[in-house]
Amino acid sequence: MTTISECIRQTSSARARVEAAFEKAAAHEHYHALLSLTKERALERADAVDRGDITGRLAGVPFVVKDNFLAFGAPTTAASKMLENFTAPLQATAVERLEAEGAICIGKANLDAFAHGGSTENSAFGPTLNAVDTTKVAGGSSGGSAVVTALDIVSFALGTDTGGSIRQPASFNGVVGVKPTYGTVSRYGVVAMASSTDTIGCFAHTTADAALIMDIMAGQDERDMTTLPNFFAPTTNVTAGQKIGLIRESMSDDVDSEVRARMNEYVAKLRAAGHTIDEVDLPMLTHSLAMYYIIVPAEVSSNLARYDGIRYGYRAEGVQTLAELYGKTRDQGFVTENKRRIMIGSFVLSSGYFDAYYLQAQKARTLLINAYNELFKNYDVLLSPVSPTPAFGLGENTADPIKMYLADIMTVPPSLAGLPAISVPAGVTAAGLPVGVQLIGPRKSDAALLALAGSLEDQA
Ligand code: GLN
């Protein structure tokens, strides 16, 4: 693994670094982690760094963005046929901020189409393979970004996390993943999935690198009214004797025994470091998927309404009427999972069912938020596994959407509550598959979570 500072130290020029990243990407092409490369633009920027025209904390450091970020140099497809030929007219604020510090985007990473999924198997262009075991899924939806980091093609990559899409693939591939407090990073220029839970975060090899990247991206943006002023102050100071709650419902017998074993080892390390760990109850955890799969499809159905075949993107051919144009475009442009969510979302928002489903789910969401607030009166941090199992086999869950949704049972609740949650490596199973632990904190405790995890990093 190559951290950001090692990356800067190792090679003499930015061009050499960028060329090395492209070589590594080519050598790992069969993982299908990247949908496109931004070669021409990346080399131009590298030369500008080497001339001294571009400077900054990330001068000449290559990175990858999930292909739902608008970025120059390659198409922005969201891994969907709908946007297959779409070239961004502008760049996402997150990408702009990294570029302003001299970072160089070298390519766009594969994802589940429109970020709907937990394995990257819903990509319209084929799945990404797990970095550790190519018979397993990469996780998702930011599977490509996790895998390019784990394979050390780059030292960091960007993803989006709506219900687990950074944390779960980070855990499946053994890297650090950060889903920040809702509103930390501007979503301007990022393809919207579910606006009340969408967040921008990153993958990195270390918590310190992740903190640096988040600090650079964070802060208010007048083009995204949900953004908070930057509160993200990277630190290595860890408050001594923290009170940590291990969520009891996340350690039930349904959870893979090796995942629980790695969790227990992590808990022992926290104890040895002087922190207090109690088991705590979060009964709402078991209802979170039901809430999520009402609220998120509702927002998805609204956000995807813009793909009508008229303004931009894919348009079906050989149609006679306007209704046929809409219908065929959307039928051919979206993958099955996109259509499932549009249909569920339209249903739960329809006048006859709104009160029974959507409103009920929003009320339950408030109960979940209250339950977290209660816990955070007594605890600094909450702990759970990231996912109930290590990476599952390719094709294993594709026929059963409910089984696929269960992979997110631990990551969805913090998303619904807008809380920061990070995924850090916690060892591997007997078969060598990575296991991740999730640290959840109150709003704006992101940097403190990374510092706490960082204090155990060397022993992990
Ligand atoms: N896997 C979850 C879902 O399918 C999360 C997706 C995400 O965070 N983008 O909704």
Coordinates of C-alpha atoms and ligand atoms in Angstrom, one line a residue:
M1 CA 0.0 0.0 0.0
T2 CA 1.1 3.5 -0.8
T3 CA 0.0 6.4 1.4
I4 CA -0.4 9.9 0.0
S5 CA 2.9 11.1 1.6
E6 CA 4.8 8.0 0.3
C7 CA 3.3 8.6 -3.1
I8 CA 4.7 12.1 -3.1
R9 CA 8.1 11.0 -1.8
Q10 CA 8.5 7.9 -4.0
T11 CA 8.9 9.2 -7.5
S12 CA 10.7 12.1 -8.9
S13 CA 8.0 13.6 -11.0
A14 CA 4.2 13.9 -11.2
R15 CA 4.4 12.5 -14.7
A16 CA 6.2 9.4 -13.5
R17 CA 3.5 9.0 -10.7
V18 CA 0.6 9.3 -13.1
E19 CA 2.3 7.0 -15.7
A20 CA 2.8 4.4 -12.9
A21 CA -0.8 4.6 -12.0
F22 CA -1.9 4.0 -15.6
E23 CA 0.5 1.0 -15.8
K24 CA -1.0 -0.5 -12.6
A25 CA -4.5 0.2 -13.9
A26 CA -3.6 -1.7 -17.2
A27 CA -2.1 -4.6 -15.2
H28 CA -5.4 -4.9 -13.3
E29 CA -7.8 -4.4 -16.1
H30 CA -9.5 -7.7 -15.5
Y31 CA -10.9 -6.5 -12.2
H32 CA -13.0 -4.1 -14.2
A33 CA -12.7 -1.5 -11.5
L34 CA -12.4 1.4 -14.0
L35 CA -14.9 2.4 -16.7
S36 CA -12.7 5.0 -18.3
L37 CA -9.3 6.7 -18.0
T38 CA -8.6 10.4 -18.3
K39 CA -5.1 9.9 -19.8
E40 CA -4.7 13.1 -21.9
R41 CA -5.9 15.5 -19.2
A42 CA -4.1 13.7 -16.4
L43 CA -0.7 13.8 -18.2
E44 CA -1.3 17.5 -19.1
R45 CA -1.9 18.3 -15.4
A46 CA 1.1 16.2 -14.3
D47 CA 3.3 18.2 -16.6
A48 CA 1.9 21.4 -15.2
V49 CA 2.7 20.2 -11.7
D50 CA 6.3 19.3 -12.8
R51 CA 6.7 22.8 -14.3
G52 CA 5.5 24.3 -10.9
D53 CA 2.3 25.8 -12.5
I54 CA 0.1 23.6 -10.2
T55 CA 1.0 23.4 -6.5
G56 CA -0.8 22.2 -3.3
R57 CA -1.0 19.6 -0.6
L58 CA -1.8 16.9 -3.2
A59 CA 0.4 18.1 -6.0
G60 CA 0.7 15.3 -8.5
V61 CA -1.1 12.7 -6.4
P62 CA -3.2 10.5 -8.7
F63 CA -6.8 9.6 -7.6
V64 CA -9.9 8.0 -9.1
V65 CA -13.5 9.1 -8.8
K66 CA -16.7 7.0 -8.9
D67 CA -18.3 7.5 -12.3
N68 CA -21.3 9.4 -10.9
F69 CA -19.1 12.5 -10.3
L70 CA -19.0 15.0 -13.1
A71 CA -15.4 15.3 -14.0
F72 CA -13.4 16.4 -17.1
G73 CA -11.5 14.1 -19.4
A74 CA -13.9 11.2 -19.7
P75 CA -17.6 10.6 -19.9
T76 CA -19.8 10.5 -16.8
T77 CA -22.0 7.4 -17.1
A78 CA -23.2 6.5 -13.6
A79 CA -22.6 3.0 -15.0
S80 CA -25.8 3.4 -16.9
K81 CA -26.7 3.1 -20.5
M82 CA -28.8 6.3 -19.9
L83 CA -25.7 8.4 -19.6
E84 CA -23.3 6.2 -21.7
N85 CA -22.3 9.1 -24.0
F86 CA -22.7 11.9 -21.5
T87 CA -19.7 14.3 -21.2
A88 CA -19.8 16.6 -18.2
P89 CA -20.0 20.3 -19.0
L90 CA -18.7 21.1 -15.5
Q91 CA -16.9 19.4 -12.6
A92 CA -18.2 18.4 -9.2
T93 CA -17.2 20.7 -6.4
A94 CA -15.4 17.8 -4.6
V95 CA -13.3 17.2 -7.7
E96 CA -12.6 20.9 -8.1
R97 CA -11.4 21.2 -4.5
L98 CA -9.0 18.3 -4.9
E99 CA -7.7 19.6 -8.2
A100 CA -7.2 23.0 -6.5
E101 CA -4.7 21.2 -4.2
G102 CA -2.9 19.7 -7.2
A103 CA -4.5 16.1 -7.2
I104 CA -4.8 14.4 -10.6
C105 CA -7.8 12.4 -11.5
I106 CA -6.7 9.4 -13.6
G107 CA -10.0 7.6 -14.2
K108 CA -13.7 6.9 -13.4
A109 CA -14.6 3.9 -11.3
N110 CA -17.3 1.3 -11.8
L111 CA -20.5 1.3 -9.7
D112 CA -24.0 -0.1 -9.6
A113 CA -26.0 1.9 -12.1
F114 CA -27.0 5.2 -10.5
A115 CA -25.5 3.8 -7.2
H116 CA -28.4 1.4 -6.7
G117 CA -26.9 -1.7 -5.2
G118 CA -24.4 -3.3 -2.9
S119 CA -22.2 -5.4 -5.1
T120 CA -21.4 -3.4 -8.4
E121 CA -23.2 -6.2 -10.2
N122 CA -25.9 -3.7 -11.2
S123 CA -23.4 -1.8 -13.4
A124 CA -24.8 -1.7 -17.0
F125 CA -21.2 -2.5 -18.1
G126 CA -20.5 -5.6 -16.0
P127 CA -19.3 -6.2 -12.4
T128 CA -16.1 -5.3 -10.7
L129 CA -14.1 -8.2 -9.0
N130 CA -13.1 -8.2 -5.4
A131 CA -9.5 -7.1 -4.9
V132 CA -8.7 -10.0 -2.6
D133 CA -10.6 -12.8 -4.1
T134 CA -11.8 -12.5 -7.7
T135 CA -14.7 -15.0 -7.2
K136 CA -16.3 -12.5 -4.8
V137 CA -18.1 -9.3 -5.3
A138 CA -16.4 -5.9 -4.9
G139 CA -19.3 -4.7 -2.8
G140 CA -21.1 -1.6 -3.8
S141 CA -22.2 0.6 -5.0
S142 CA -18.7 2.3 -5.0
G143 CA -17.1 -1.1 -5.8
G144 CA -14.7 0.2 -8.4
S145 CA -13.3 3.0 -6.1
A146 CA -12.7 0.5 -3.3
V147 CA -10.9 -1.9 -5.5
V148 CA -8.6 0.6 -7.2
T149 CA -7.6 1.7 -3.7
A150 CA -7.1 -1.8 -2.4
L151 CA -5.1 -2.8 -5.5
D152 CA -2.9 0.3 -4.8
I153 CA -3.5 1.8 -8.2
V154 CA -4.1 5.0 -6.3
S155 CA -3.7 6.1 -2.7
F156 CA -7.3 7.4 -2.5
A157 CA -10.5 7.4 -4.4
L158 CA -13.9 9.1 -4.1
G159 CA -17.2 7.5 -3.7
T160 CA -20.8 8.3 -2.7
D161 CA -22.6 6.8 0.2
T162 CA -26.4 6.8 0.5
G163 CA -26.9 3.7 2.6
G164 CA -23.5 2.1 2.8
S165 CA -21.9 2.5 -0.7
I166 CA -18.5 3.6 0.7
R167 CA -18.4 1.7 3.9
Q168 CA -19.5 -1.8 2.7
P169 CA -17.1 -2.0 -0.3
A170 CA -14.3 -0.6 1.9
S171 CA -14.9 -3.5 4.3
F172 CA -15.1 -6.1 1.5
N173 CA -11.7 -5.0 0.1
G174 CA -9.8 -4.1 3.3
V175 CA -9.5 -0.3 3.0
V176 CA -10.6 2.7 5.1
G177 CA -13.9 4.2 4.0
V178 CA -15.5 7.4 5.2
K179 CA -19.2 8.4 5.1
P180 CA -19.2 11.8 6.6
T181 CA -21.9 13.7 8.5
Y182 CA -24.7 14.6 6.1
G183 CA -23.9 18.0 4.5
T184 CA -20.1 17.8 5.0
V185 CA -19.2 17.8 1.3
S186 CA -21.0 19.5 -1.6
R187 CA -23.0 17.2 -3.8
Y188 CA -22.9 19.7 -6.6
G189 CA -22.0 17.9 -9.9
V190 CA -22.7 14.4 -8.5
V191 CA -25.5 12.3 -10.0
A192 CA -28.3 12.4 -7.3
M193 CA -29.7 9.1 -5.8
A194 CA -31.6 9.9 -2.6
S195 CA -31.1 13.5 -1.7
S196 CA -31.9 13.2 2.1
T197 CA -29.1 10.6 2.6
D198 CA -26.6 11.1 -0.2
T199 CA -23.1 11.9 1.0
I200 CA -19.6 12.3 -0.6
G201 CA -16.7 10.5 1.0
C202 CA -13.5 8.7 0.2
F203 CA -11.5 5.5 0.3
A204 CA -7.9 5.5 1.5
H205 CA -5.2 3.2 3.0
T206 CA -5.0 5.1 6.3
T207 CA -7.3 7.1 8.5
A208 CA -4.8 10.0 8.3
D209 CA -5.0 10.1 4.5
A210 CA -8.8 9.9 4.7
A211 CA -8.9 12.8 7.1
L212 CA -6.8 14.9 4.8
I213 CA -9.0 14.2 1.8
M214 CA -12.2 14.9 3.7
D215 CA -10.8 18.2 5.1
I216 CA -9.9 19.3 1.5
M217 CA -13.4 18.5 0.2
A218 CA -15.5 19.7 3.1
G219 CA -17.1 23.0 3.5
Q220 CA -19.9 25.2 2.3
D221 CA -20.8 25.6 -1.4
E222 CA -23.3 28.1 -2.5
R223 CA -24.4 25.6 -5.2
D224 CA -25.4 23.0 -2.6
M225 CA -27.7 24.5 0.1
T226 CA -27.3 21.5 2.4
T227 CA -23.6 22.0 2.9
L228 CA -22.2 22.9 6.4
P229 CA -19.2 25.2 7.1
N230 CA -16.1 23.0 7.3
F231 CA -15.9 21.5 10.8
F232 CA -13.4 18.8 9.7
A233 CA -10.2 19.4 11.7
P234 CA -8.0 16.4 11.2
T235 CA -6.3 15.4 14.4
T236 CA -4.3 12.6 15.9
N237 CA -5.4 13.5 19.4
V238 CA -7.6 10.8 20.9
T239 CA -9.7 11.6 23.9
A240 CA -8.7 9.1 26.6
G241 CA -11.2 6.8 28.2
Q242 CA -14.0 7.1 25.7
K243 CA -17.3 5.4 26.3
I244 CA -18.1 3.1 23.4
G245 CA -21.4 1.3 22.8
L246 CA -21.3 -2.0 20.9
I247 CA -24.7 -2.3 19.2
R248 CA -26.1 -5.6 20.5
E249 CA -28.5 -6.2 17.6
S250 CA -25.5 -6.0 15.2
M251 CA -23.9 -9.0 16.9
S252 CA -26.7 -11.5 16.7
D253 CA -26.4 -15.1 15.7
D254 CA -27.5 -14.1 12.1
V255 CA -24.1 -12.4 11.7
D256 CA -21.3 -14.4 10.3
S257 CA -19.3 -15.9 13.2
E258 CA -15.9 -14.8 11.8
V259 CA -17.2 -11.3 11.5
R260 CA -18.2 -11.4 15.1
A261 CA -14.8 -12.8 16.1
R262 CA -13.0 -9.9 14.4
M263 CA -15.3 -7.5 16.1
N264 CA -14.6 -9.0 19.5
E265 CA -10.9 -8.7 18.8
Y266 CA -11.3 -5.0 17.9
V267 CA -13.3 -4.4 21.1
A268 CA -10.5 -6.0 23.1
K269 CA -8.0 -3.6 21.5
L270 CA -10.2 -0.7 22.4
R271 CA -10.4 -1.9 26.0
A272 CA -6.7 -2.4 26.1
A273 CA -6.3 1.2 25.0
G274 CA -8.2 2.3 28.0
H275 CA -11.7 2.8 26.5
T276 CA -14.9 1.5 28.1
I277 CA -17.1 -0.8 26.0
D278 CA -20.7 -1.6 26.9
E279 CA -23.3 -3.5 24.9
V280 CA -26.1 -1.1 24.0
D281 CA -29.5 -1.7 22.5
L282 CA -30.7 -0.1 19.2
P283 CA -33.9 -2.0 18.5
M284 CA -34.7 0.3 15.6
L285 CA -31.8 -1.3 13.7
T286 CA -34.1 -4.1 12.7
H287 CA -36.6 -1.7 11.2
S288 CA -34.1 0.4 9.3
L289 CA -34.1 -1.5 6.1
A290 CA -37.9 -1.2 5.9
M291 CA -37.7 2.6 6.3
Y292 CA -34.8 2.9 3.9
Y293 CA -36.4 0.9 1.1
I294 CA -39.4 3.2 1.3
I295 CA -37.7 6.6 1.7
V296 CA -34.8 6.0 -0.8
P297 CA -37.0 4.6 -3.7
A298 CA -39.3 7.6 -3.1
E299 CA -36.4 10.0 -3.6
V300 CA -35.0 7.9 -6.4
S301 CA -38.2 8.0 -8.4
S302 CA -38.2 11.8 -8.2
N303 CA -34.5 12.2 -8.9
L304 CA -34.6 9.8 -11.9
A305 CA -37.6 11.5 -13.5
R306 CA -35.3 13.8 -15.4
Y307 CA -34.0 11.0 -17.6
D308 CA -36.8 11.3 -20.1
G309 CA -34.9 10.8 -23.4
I310 CA -35.5 14.5 -24.3
R311 CA -33.1 16.8 -22.6
Y312 CA -29.9 14.7 -22.5
G313 CA -28.8 11.1 -22.3
Y314 CA -30.1 8.0 -24.0
R315 CA -33.1 8.2 -26.3
A316 CA -34.9 5.1 -27.7
E317 CA -35.3 4.9 -31.4
G318 CA -38.1 3.9 -33.7
V319 CA -40.9 5.3 -31.5
Q320 CA -44.2 6.8 -32.7
T321 CA -45.6 8.7 -29.8
L322 CA -44.3 10.8 -26.9
A323 CA -45.5 8.2 -24.4
E324 CA -43.7 5.5 -26.3
L325 CA -40.5 7.7 -26.3
Y326 CA -40.6 8.1 -22.5
G327 CA -41.5 4.5 -21.9
K328 CA -39.0 2.8 -24.2
T329 CA -36.2 5.2 -23.3
R330 CA -36.6 4.5 -19.6
D331 CA -37.1 0.8 -20.2
Q332 CA -34.0 0.4 -22.3
G333 CA -31.8 3.0 -20.4
F334 CA -32.3 1.7 -16.8
V335 CA -31.3 -1.6 -15.3
T336 CA -33.8 -3.8 -13.4
E337 CA -32.8 -2.4 -10.0
N338 CA -33.3 1.2 -11.1
K339 CA -36.8 0.3 -12.4
R340 CA -37.7 -1.6 -9.2
R341 CA -36.9 1.5 -7.2
I342 CA -38.7 3.8 -9.5
M343 CA -41.8 1.6 -9.3
I344 CA -41.6 1.2 -5.5
G345 CA -41.0 4.9 -5.1
S346 CA -43.9 6.0 -7.3
F347 CA -46.1 3.5 -5.4
V348 CA -45.3 4.7 -1.9
L349 CA -45.7 8.4 -2.9
S350 CA -49.0 7.8 -4.7
S351 CA -52.0 9.5 -3.1
G352 CA -53.6 6.3 -1.8
Y353 CA -50.5 5.0 -0.2
F354 CA -48.5 8.0 0.9
D355 CA -49.8 8.0 4.5
A356 CA -49.5 4.2 4.9
Y357 CA -45.9 3.9 3.7
Y358 CA -43.9 7.1 3.1
L359 CA -45.3 9.1 6.0
Q360 CA -45.0 6.1 8.3
A361 CA -41.4 5.5 7.3
Q362 CA -40.5 9.2 7.9
K363 CA -42.0 8.9 11.4
A364 CA -40.0 5.7 12.1
R365 CA -36.9 7.6 10.9
T366 CA -37.5 10.2 13.6
L367 CA -37.7 7.5 16.2
L368 CA -34.4 6.1 14.9
I369 CA -32.8 9.6 15.2
N370 CA -34.2 9.9 18.7
A371 CA -32.8 6.5 19.7
Y372 CA -29.3 7.6 18.5
N373 CA -29.6 10.9 20.4
E374 CA -30.4 9.0 23.5
L375 CA -27.4 6.7 23.1
F376 CA -25.1 9.6 22.4
K377 CA -26.1 11.1 25.8
N378 CA -24.0 8.4 27.4
Y379 CA -21.6 7.2 24.6
D380 CA -19.0 8.9 22.5
V381 CA -19.0 6.3 19.8
L382 CA -21.1 3.3 18.6
L383 CA -19.6 0.2 17.1
S384 CA -21.0 -2.5 14.8
P385 CA -19.7 -4.6 12.0
V386 CA -20.0 -2.9 8.6
S387 CA -21.8 -5.9 7.0
P388 CA -23.1 -9.1 8.4
T389 CA -20.9 -11.2 6.1
P390 CA -17.5 -10.8 4.3
A391 CA -17.7 -10.3 0.5
F392 CA -20.2 -12.8 -1.0
G393 CA -19.8 -14.7 -4.2
L394 CA -20.4 -13.1 -7.6
G395 CA -24.0 -14.0 -8.6
E396 CA -24.8 -15.3 -5.2
N397 CA -27.4 -12.7 -4.3
T398 CA -28.4 -11.3 -7.7
A399 CA -31.7 -13.3 -7.9
D400 CA -32.9 -12.2 -4.5
P401 CA -33.1 -8.4 -3.9
I402 CA -34.0 -8.8 -0.2
K403 CA -30.9 -10.9 0.4
M404 CA -28.9 -8.2 -1.4
Y405 CA -30.5 -5.4 0.7
L406 CA -29.6 -7.3 3.9
A407 CA -25.9 -6.6 3.2
D408 CA -26.6 -3.0 4.2
I409 CA -28.5 -3.6 7.5
M410 CA -25.7 -2.1 9.6
T411 CA -24.8 0.8 7.3
V412 CA -28.3 2.1 6.5
P413 CA -29.2 3.3 10.0
P414 CA -26.5 6.0 10.3
S415 CA -27.4 7.2 6.8
L416 CA -31.0 7.7 7.7
A417 CA -29.9 9.7 10.8
G418 CA -27.3 11.7 8.9
L419 CA -24.5 10.6 11.2
P420 CA -20.8 10.1 10.4
A421 CA -19.8 6.5 10.1
I422 CA -16.4 5.1 9.0
S423 CA -15.3 1.6 8.0
V424 CA -11.9 0.4 9.0
P425 CA -10.2 -2.9 8.4
A426 CA -10.3 -5.3 11.3
G427 CA -8.5 -8.3 10.0
V428 CA -9.5 -11.2 7.7
T429 CA -11.4 -14.4 7.9
A430 CA -9.7 -17.8 7.7
A431 CA -10.2 -17.7 3.9
G432 CA -8.4 -14.3 3.8
L433 CA -11.5 -12.1 3.2
P434 CA -11.3 -8.7 4.8
V435 CA -13.7 -7.8 7.7
G436 CA -14.6 -4.2 8.5
V437 CA -15.7 -2.5 11.7
Q438 CA -18.0 0.5 11.6
L439 CA -17.5 3.4 14.1
I440 CA -20.5 5.7 14.3
G441 CA -20.5 9.1 16.1
P442 CA -22.7 12.1 16.7
R443 CA -23.0 14.7 13.9
K444 CA -19.6 16.4 13.2
S445 CA -17.5 13.9 15.1
D446 CA -16.0 12.7 11.9
A447 CA -12.4 13.7 12.6
A448 CA -12.6 12.2 16.1
L449 CA -13.8 8.9 14.8
L450 CA -10.9 8.8 12.3
A451 CA -8.5 9.7 15.1
L452 CA -9.8 6.9 17.4
A453 CA -9.6 4.3 14.6
G454 CA -6.2 5.7 13.7
S455 CA -4.9 5.1 17.2
L456 CA -5.4 1.3 16.7
E457 CA -4.4 1.3 13.1
D458 CA -0.9 -0.1 13.4
Q459 CA -2.1 -3.1 15.4
A460 CA -5.0 -3.8 13.0
Ligands
GLN1 N1 -26.6 -0.7 -1.2 C1 -27.5 0.4 -0.8 C2 -28.6 0.5 -1.8 O1 -28.6 -0.2 -2.7 C3 -26.7 1.6 -0.7 C4 -26.4 2.3 -1.9 C5 -25.6 3.6 -1.8 O2 -25.2 3.9 -0.7 N2 -25.5 4.3 -2.9 O3 -29.4 1.4 -1.7

